[in-house]
Coordinates of N, CA and C in Angstrom, one line a residue:
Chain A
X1 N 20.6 -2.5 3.7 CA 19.9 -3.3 2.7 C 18.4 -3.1 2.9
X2 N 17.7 -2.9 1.8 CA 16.4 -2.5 1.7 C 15.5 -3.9 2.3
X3 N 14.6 -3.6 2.8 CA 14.1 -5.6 3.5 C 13.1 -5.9 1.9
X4 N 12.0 -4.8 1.0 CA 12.2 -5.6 0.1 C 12.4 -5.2 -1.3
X5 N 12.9 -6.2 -1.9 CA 13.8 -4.9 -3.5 C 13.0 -6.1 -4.5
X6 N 13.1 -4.6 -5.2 CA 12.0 -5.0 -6.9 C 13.0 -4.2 -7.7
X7 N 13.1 -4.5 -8.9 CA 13.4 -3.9 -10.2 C 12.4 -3.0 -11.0
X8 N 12.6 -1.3 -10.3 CA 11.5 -0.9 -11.1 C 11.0 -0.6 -12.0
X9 N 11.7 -1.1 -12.7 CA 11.4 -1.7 -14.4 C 12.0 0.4 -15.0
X10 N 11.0 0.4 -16.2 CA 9.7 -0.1 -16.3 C 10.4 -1.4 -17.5
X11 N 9.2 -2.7 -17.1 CA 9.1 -3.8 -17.8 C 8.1 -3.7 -18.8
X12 N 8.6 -3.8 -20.1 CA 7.7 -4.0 -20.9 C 7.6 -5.1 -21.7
X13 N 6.1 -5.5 -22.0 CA 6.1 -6.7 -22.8 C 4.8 -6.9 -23.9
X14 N 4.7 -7.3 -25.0 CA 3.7 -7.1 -25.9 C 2.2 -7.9 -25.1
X15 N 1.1 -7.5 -25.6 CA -0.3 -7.7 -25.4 C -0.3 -9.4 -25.6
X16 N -0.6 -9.8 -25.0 CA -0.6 -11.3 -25.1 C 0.2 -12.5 -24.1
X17 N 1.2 -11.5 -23.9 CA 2.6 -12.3 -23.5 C 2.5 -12.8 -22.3
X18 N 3.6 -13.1 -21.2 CA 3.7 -13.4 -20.0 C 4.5 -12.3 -19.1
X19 N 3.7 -11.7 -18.2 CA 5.0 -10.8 -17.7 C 5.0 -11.4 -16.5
X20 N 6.5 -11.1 -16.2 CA 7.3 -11.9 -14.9 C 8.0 -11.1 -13.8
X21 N 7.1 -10.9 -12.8 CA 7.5 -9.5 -12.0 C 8.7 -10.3 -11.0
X22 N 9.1 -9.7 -10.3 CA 10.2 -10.6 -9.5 C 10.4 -9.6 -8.0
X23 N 10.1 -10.3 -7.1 CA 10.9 -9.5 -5.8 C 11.8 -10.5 -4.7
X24 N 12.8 -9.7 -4.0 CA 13.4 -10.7 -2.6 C 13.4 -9.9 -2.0
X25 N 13.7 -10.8 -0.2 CA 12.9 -9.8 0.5 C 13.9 -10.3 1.6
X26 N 14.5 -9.8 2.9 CA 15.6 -10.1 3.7 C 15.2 -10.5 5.1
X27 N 13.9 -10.4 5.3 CA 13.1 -11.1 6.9 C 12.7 -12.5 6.2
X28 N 13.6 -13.4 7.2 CA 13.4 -14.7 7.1 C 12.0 -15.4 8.1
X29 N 11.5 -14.4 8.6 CA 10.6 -14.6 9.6 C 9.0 -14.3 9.1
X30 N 9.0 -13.8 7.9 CA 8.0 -13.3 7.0 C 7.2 -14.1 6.8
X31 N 6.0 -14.6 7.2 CA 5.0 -15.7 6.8 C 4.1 -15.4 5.9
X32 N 3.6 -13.9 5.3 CA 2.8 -13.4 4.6 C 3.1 -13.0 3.7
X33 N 2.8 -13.1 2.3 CA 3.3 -11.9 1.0 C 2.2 -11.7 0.6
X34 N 2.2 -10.2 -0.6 CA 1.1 -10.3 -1.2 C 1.6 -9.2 -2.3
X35 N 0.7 -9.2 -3.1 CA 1.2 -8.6 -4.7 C -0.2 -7.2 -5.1
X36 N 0.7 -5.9 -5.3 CA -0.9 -5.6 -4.7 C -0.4 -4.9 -6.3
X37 N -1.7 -3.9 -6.7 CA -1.6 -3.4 -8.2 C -2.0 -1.5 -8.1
X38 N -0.9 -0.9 -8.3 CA -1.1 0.2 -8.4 C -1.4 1.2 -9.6
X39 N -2.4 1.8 -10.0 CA -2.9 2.6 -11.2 C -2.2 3.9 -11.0
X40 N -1.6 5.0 -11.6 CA -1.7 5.9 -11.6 C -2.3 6.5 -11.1
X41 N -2.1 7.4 -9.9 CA -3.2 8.2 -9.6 C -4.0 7.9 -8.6
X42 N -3.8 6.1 -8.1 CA -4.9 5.3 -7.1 C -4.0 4.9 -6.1
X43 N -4.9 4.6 -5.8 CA -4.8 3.6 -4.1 C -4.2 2.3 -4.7
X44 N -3.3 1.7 -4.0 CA -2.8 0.3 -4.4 C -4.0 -0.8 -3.9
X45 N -4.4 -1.8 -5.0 CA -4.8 -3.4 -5.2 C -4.8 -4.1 -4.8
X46 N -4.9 -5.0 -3.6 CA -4.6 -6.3 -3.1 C -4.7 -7.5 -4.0
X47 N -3.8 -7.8 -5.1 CA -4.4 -8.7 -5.8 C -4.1 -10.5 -5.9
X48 N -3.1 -10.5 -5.1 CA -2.7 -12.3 -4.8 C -2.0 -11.8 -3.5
X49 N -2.3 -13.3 -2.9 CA -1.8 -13.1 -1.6 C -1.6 -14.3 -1.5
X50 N 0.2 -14.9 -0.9 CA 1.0 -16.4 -0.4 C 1.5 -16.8 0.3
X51 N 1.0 -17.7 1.3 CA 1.5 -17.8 2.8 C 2.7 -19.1 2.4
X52 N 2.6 -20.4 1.8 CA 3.6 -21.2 1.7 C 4.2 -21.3 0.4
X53 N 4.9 -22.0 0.4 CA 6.2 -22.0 -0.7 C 5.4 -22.7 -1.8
X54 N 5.9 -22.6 -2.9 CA 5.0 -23.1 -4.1 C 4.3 -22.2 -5.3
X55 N 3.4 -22.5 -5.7 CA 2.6 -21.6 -7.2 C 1.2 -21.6 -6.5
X56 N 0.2 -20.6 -6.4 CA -0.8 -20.2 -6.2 C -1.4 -19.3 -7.6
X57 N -2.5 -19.9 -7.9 CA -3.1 -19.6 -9.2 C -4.5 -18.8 -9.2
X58 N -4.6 -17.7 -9.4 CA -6.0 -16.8 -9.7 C -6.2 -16.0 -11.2
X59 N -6.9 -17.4 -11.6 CA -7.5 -16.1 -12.9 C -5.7 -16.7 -14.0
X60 N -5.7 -15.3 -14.4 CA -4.1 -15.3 -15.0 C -3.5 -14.9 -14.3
X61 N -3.4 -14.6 -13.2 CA -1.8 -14.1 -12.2 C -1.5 -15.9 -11.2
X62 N -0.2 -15.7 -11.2 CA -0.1 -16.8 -10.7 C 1.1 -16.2 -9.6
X63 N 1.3 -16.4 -8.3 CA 2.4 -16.2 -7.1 C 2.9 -17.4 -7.1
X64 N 4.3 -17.2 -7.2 CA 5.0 -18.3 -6.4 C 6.0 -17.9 -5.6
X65 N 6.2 -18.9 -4.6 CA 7.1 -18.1 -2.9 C 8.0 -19.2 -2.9
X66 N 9.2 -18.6 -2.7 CA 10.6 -19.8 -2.6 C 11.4 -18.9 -1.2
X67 N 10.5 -19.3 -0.3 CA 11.2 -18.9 1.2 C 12.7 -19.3 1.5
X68 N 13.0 -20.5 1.1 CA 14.4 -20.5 1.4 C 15.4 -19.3 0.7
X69 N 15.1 -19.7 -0.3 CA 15.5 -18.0 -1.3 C 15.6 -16.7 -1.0
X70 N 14.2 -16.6 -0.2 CA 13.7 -15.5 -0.2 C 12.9 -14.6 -1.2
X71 N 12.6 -15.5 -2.1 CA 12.3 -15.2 -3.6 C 10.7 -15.4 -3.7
X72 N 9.6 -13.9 -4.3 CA 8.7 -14.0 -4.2 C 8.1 -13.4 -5.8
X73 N 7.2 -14.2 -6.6 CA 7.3 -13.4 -8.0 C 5.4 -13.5 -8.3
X74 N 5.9 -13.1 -9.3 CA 4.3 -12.6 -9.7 C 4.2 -12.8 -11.4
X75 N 3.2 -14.0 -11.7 CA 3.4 -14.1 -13.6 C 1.7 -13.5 -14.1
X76 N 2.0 -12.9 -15.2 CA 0.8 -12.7 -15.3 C 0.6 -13.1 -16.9
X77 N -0.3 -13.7 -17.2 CA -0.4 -14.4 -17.9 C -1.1 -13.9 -19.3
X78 N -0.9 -14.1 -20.7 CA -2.4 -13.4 -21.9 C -2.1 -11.7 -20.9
X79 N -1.1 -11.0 -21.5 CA -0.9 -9.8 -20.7 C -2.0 -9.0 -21.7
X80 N -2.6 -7.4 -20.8 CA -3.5 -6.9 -21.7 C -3.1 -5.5 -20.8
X81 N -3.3 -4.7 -22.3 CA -2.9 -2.9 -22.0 C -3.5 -2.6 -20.6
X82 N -4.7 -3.0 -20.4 CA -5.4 -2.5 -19.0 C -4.4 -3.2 -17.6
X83 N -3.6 -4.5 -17.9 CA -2.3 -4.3 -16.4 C -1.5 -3.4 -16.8
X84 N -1.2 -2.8 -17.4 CA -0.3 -1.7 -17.1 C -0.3 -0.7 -15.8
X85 N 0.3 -1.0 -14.9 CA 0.4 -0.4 -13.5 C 1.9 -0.5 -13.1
X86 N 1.8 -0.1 -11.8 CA 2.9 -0.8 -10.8 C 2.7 -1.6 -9.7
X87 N 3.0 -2.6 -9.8 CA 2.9 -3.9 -8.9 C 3.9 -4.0 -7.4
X88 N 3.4 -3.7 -6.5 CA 3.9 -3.6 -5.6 C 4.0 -5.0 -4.5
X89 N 5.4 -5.4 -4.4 CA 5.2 -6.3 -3.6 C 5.2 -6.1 -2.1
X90 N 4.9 -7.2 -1.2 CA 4.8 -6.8 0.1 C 5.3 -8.0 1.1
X91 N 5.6 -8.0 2.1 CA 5.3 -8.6 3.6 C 4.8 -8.2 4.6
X92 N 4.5 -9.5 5.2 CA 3.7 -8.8 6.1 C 5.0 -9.5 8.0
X93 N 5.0 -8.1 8.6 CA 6.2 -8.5 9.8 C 5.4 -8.2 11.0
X94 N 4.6 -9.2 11.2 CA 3.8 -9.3 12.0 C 2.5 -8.4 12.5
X95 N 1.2 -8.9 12.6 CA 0.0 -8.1 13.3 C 0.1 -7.8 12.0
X96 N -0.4 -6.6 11.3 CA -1.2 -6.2 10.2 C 0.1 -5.7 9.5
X97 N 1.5 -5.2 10.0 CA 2.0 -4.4 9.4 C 2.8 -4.4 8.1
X98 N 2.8 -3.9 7.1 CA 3.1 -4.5 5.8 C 4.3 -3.2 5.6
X99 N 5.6 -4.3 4.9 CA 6.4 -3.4 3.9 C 6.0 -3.9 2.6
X100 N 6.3 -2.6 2.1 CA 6.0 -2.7 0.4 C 7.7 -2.3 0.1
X101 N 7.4 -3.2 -1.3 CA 8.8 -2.8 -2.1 C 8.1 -1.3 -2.8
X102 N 9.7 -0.9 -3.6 CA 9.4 0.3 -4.6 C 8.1 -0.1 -5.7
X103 N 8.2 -1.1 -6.1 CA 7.0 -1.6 -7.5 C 7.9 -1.5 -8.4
X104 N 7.2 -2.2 -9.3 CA 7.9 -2.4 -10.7 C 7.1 -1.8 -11.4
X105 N 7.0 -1.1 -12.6 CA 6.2 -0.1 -13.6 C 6.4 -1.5 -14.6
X106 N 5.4 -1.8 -15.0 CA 4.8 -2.6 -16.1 C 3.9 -2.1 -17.3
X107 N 4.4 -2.1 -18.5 CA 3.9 -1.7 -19.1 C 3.2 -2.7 -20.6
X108 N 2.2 -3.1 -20.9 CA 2.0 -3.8 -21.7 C 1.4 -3.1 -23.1
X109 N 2.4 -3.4 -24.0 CA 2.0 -2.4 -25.5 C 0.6 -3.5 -25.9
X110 N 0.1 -2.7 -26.5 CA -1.1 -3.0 -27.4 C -0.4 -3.7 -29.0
Chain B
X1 N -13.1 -8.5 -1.5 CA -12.1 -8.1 -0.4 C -12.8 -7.0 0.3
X2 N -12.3 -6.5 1.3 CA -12.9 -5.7 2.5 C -12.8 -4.2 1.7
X3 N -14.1 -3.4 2.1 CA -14.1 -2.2 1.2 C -13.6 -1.5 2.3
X4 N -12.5 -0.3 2.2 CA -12.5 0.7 3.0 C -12.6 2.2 2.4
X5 N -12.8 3.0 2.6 CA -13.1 4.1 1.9 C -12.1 5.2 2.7
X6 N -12.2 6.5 2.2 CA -11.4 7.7 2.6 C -12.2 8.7 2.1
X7 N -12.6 9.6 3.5 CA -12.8 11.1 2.8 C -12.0 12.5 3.5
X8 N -11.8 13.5 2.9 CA -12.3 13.5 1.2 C -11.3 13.0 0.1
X9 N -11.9 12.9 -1.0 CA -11.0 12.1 -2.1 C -10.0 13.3 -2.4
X10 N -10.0 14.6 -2.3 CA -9.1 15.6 -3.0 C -9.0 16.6 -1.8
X11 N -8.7 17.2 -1.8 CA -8.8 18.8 -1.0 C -7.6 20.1 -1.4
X12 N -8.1 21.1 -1.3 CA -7.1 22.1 -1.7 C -6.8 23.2 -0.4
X13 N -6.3 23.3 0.4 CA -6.2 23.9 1.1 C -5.0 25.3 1.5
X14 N -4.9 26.2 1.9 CA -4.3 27.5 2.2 C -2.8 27.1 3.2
X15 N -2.4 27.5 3.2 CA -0.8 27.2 4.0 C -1.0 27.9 5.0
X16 N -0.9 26.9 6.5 CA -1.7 27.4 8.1 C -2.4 26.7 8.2
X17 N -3.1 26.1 7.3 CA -4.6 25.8 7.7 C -4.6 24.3 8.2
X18 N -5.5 23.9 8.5 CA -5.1 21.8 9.6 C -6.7 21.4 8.2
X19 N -6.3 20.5 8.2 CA -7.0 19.2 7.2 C -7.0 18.3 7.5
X20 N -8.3 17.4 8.2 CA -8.5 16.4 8.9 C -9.1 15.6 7.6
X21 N -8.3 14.1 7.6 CA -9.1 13.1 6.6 C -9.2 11.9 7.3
X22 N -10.3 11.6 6.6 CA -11.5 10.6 7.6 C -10.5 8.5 6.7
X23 N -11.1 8.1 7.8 CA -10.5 6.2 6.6 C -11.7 5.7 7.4
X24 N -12.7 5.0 6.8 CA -13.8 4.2 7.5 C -13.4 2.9 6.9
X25 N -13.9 1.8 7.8 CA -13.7 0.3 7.3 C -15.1 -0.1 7.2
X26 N -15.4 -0.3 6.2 CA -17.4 -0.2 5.7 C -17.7 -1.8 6.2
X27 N -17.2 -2.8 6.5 CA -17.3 -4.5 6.2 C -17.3 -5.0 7.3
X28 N -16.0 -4.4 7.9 CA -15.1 -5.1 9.2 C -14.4 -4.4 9.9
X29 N -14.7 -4.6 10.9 CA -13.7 -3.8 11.7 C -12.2 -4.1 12.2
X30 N -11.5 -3.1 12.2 CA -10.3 -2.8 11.9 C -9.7 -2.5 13.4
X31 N -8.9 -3.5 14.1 CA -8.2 -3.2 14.7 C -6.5 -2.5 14.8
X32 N -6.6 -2.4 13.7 CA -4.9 -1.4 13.0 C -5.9 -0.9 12.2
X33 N -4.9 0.0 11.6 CA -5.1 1.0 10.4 C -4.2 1.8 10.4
X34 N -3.4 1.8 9.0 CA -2.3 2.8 8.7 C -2.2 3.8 8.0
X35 N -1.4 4.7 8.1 CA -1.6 5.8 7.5 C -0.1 5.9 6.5
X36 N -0.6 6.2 5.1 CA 0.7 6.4 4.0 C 0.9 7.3 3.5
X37 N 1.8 8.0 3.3 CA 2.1 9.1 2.5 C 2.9 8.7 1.2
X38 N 2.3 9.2 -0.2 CA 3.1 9.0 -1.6 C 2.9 10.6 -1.8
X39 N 4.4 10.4 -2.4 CA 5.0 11.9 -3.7 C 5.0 11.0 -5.0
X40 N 4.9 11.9 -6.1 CA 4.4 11.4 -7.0 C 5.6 10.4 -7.2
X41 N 5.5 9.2 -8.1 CA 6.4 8.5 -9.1 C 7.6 7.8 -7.5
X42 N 6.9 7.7 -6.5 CA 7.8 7.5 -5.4 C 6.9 6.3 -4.6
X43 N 7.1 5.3 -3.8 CA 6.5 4.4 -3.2 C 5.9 4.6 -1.8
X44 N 5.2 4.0 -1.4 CA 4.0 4.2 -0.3 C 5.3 4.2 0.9
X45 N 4.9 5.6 1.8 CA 6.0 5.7 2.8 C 5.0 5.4 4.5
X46 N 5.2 4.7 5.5 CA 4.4 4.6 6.3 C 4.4 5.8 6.9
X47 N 3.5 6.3 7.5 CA 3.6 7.1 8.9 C 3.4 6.8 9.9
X48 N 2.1 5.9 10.3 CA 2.2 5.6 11.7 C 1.3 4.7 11.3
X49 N 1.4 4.0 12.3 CA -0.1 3.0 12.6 C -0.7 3.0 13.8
X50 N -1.7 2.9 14.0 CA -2.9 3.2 14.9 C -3.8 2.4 15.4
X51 N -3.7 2.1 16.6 CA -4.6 1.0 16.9 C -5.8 1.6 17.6
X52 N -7.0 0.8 17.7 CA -8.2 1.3 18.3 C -7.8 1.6 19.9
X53 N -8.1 3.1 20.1 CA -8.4 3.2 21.7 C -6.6 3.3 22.1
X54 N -6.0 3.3 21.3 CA -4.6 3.7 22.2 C -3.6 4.9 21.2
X55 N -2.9 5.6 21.6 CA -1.9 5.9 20.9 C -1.4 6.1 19.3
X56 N -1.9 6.5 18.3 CA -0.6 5.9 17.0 C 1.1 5.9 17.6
X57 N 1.3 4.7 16.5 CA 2.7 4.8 16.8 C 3.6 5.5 15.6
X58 N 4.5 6.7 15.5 CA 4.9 6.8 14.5 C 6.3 6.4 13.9
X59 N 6.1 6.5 12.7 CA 7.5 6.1 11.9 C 8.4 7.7 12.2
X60 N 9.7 6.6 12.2 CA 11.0 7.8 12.1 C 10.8 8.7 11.4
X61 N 11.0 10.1 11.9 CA 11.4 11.3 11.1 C 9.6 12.0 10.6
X62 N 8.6 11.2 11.1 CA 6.8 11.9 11.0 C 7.2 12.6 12.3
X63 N 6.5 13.9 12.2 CA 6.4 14.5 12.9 C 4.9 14.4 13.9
X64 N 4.9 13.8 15.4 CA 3.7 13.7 15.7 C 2.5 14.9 15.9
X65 N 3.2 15.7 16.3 CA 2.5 17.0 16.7 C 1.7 17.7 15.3
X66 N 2.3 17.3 14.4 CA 2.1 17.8 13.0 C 0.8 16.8 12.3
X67 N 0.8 15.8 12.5 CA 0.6 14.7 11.9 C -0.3 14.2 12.7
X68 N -1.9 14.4 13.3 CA -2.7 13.9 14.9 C -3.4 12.8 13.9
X69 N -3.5 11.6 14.6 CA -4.0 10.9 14.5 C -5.1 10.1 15.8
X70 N -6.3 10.0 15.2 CA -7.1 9.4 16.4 C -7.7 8.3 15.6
X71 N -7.9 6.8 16.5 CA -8.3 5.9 16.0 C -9.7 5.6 17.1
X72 N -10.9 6.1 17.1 CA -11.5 6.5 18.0 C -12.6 5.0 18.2
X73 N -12.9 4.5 16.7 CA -13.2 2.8 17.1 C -13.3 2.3 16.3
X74 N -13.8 0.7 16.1 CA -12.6 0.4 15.3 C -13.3 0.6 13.7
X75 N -14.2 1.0 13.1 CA -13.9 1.8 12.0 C -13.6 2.8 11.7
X76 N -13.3 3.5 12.8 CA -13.2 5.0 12.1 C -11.7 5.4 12.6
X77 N -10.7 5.6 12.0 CA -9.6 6.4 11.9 C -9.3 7.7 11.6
X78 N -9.0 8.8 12.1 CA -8.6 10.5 11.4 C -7.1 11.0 11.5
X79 N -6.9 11.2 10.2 CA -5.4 12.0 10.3 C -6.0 13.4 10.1
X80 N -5.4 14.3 10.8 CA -5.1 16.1 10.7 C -4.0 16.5 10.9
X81 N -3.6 16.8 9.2 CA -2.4 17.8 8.9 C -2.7 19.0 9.3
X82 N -2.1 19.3 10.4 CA -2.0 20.3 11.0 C -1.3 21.7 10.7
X83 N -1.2 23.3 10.4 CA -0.3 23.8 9.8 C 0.2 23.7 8.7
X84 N -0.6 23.2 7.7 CA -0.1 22.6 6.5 C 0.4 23.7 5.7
X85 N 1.6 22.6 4.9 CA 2.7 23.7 4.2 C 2.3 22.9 2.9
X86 N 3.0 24.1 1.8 CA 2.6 23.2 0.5 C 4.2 21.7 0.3
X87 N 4.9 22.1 1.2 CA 6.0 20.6 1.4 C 4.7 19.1 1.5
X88 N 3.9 19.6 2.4 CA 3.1 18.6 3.0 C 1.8 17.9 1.7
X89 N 2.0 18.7 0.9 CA 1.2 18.3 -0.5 C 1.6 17.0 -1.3
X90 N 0.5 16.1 -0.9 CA 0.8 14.6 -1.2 C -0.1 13.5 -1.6
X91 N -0.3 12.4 -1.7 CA -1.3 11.6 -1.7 C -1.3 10.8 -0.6
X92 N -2.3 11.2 0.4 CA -2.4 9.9 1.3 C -3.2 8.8 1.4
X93 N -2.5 7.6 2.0 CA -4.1 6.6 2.0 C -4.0 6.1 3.2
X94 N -4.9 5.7 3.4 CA -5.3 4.6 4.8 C -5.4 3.0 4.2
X95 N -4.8 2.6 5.6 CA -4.9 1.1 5.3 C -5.8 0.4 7.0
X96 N -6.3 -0.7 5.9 CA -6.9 -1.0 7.5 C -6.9 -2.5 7.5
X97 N -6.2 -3.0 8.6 CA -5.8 -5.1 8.4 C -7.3 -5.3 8.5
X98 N -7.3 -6.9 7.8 CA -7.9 -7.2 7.1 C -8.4 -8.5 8.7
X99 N -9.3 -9.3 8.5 CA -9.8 -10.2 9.1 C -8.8 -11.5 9.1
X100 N -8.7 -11.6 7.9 CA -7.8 -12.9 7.2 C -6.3 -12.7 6.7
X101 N -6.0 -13.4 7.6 CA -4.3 -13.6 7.4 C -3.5 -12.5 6.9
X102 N -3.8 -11.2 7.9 CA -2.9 -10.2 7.9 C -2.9 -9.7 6.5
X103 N -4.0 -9.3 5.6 CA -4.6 -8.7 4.7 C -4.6 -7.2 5.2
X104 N -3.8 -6.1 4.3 CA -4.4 -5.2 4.4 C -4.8 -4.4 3.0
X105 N -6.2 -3.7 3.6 CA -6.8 -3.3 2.7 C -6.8 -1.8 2.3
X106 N -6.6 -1.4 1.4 CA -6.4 0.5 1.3 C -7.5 1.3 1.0
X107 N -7.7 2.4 1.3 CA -8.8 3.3 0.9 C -8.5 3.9 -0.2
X108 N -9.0 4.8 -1.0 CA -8.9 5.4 -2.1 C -7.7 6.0 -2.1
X109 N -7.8 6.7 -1.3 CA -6.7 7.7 -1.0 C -7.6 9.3 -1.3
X110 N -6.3 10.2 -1.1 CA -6.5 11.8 -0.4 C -5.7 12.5 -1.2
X111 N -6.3 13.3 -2.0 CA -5.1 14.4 -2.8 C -5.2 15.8 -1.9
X112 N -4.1 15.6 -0.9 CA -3.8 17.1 -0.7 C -2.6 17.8 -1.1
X113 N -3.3 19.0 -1.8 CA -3.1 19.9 -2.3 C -2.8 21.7 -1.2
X114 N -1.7 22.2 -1.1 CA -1.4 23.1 -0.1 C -1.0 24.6 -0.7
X115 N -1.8 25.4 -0.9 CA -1.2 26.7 -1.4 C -0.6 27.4 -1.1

């Protein structure tokens, strides 16, 4: 079992909309997530990061973490052609070291 | 967020030849820093991580002899693909933990290219 699984889409959704990324993850011991944003071609984005359970809000992206679950997601809000990436989620299993899931390919039509 | 940078951004190199790429932490210093290997359309694969002043440690199946890494202080990290085959033609990046709550931060990344 993969420790963390994403659907790698690709998810598409019209310019305006809500896109709703989704990951779970199988280390119950995991205190750290974070949602990072990959461009074609680039280096991946650090762009929200959630240590307790609940909704954390920046901008239009909003994280929410359901640890019992194991359920970690990512909304992004007034979607626009420029998030089109892959959104990579992550944990962190102690000291700095991070798994990333596969990413989900998001695509927002114009 | 913490800037880290990578050089060089691209390189094209001859099959045999070793290609050393640099990861500097411009902000903060970096007690880890990791090293990733991506194939195209495929997700960030670790290789090793590297602490200041001791050893990298690597992931299953990286070859260390192939793959030198020195983490010499704590902003400066170097990978040298050693013998490089065009197999070894990839995008790499550097990662380097972050100050705050186990943040880490990526460099640009490294297009090597192996003829």
């Amino acid at each position: 079992q993969k420790e963390v699984e994403q659907n790698s889409g690709p998810l598409s959704v019209p310019e305006g909309a809500i896109a709703s990324l989704n990951c779970t993850y199988s280390d119950r011991v995991s205190q750290s997530f974070f949602w990072y944003r990959q461009y074609s071609g680039k280096s991946p984005e650090l762009i929200m990061s959630i240590y307790s359970n609940g909704d954390k809000e920046d901008g239009r992206f909003t994280a929410q973490l359901n640890k019992a679950s194991q359920y970690v997601s990512l909304l992004i809000r007034d979607s626009q052609p420029s998030d089109s990436a892959t959104y990579l989620c992550a944990l962190n299993t102690g000291g700095f070291k991070t798994i990333f899931g596969a990413g989900t390919r998001l695509f927002v039509k114009a | 967020g913490a800037v880290v940078s990578q050089h060089p951004s691209w390189v094209i190199c001859k099959s045999g030849t070793s290609v050393k790429i640099e990861c500097r932490s411009l902000d903060f210093q970096a007690t880890t820093m990791f090293w990733y290997r991506q194939f195209p359309k495929q997700s960030l694969m670790l290789m090793a991580t590297s602490n200041e002043g001791s050893k990298a440690t690597y992931e299953q199946g990286v070859e260390k002899d192939k793959f030198l890494i020195n983490h010499a202080s704590l902003t400066l990290s170097t990978l040298t693909v050693t013998s490089a085959h065009p197999e070894d033609s990839s995008f790499y990046i550097c990662g380097a933990g972050g100050s705050v709550d186990n943040e880490q931060f990526f460099g640009p990344g490294t297009r090597l290219t192996v003829l």
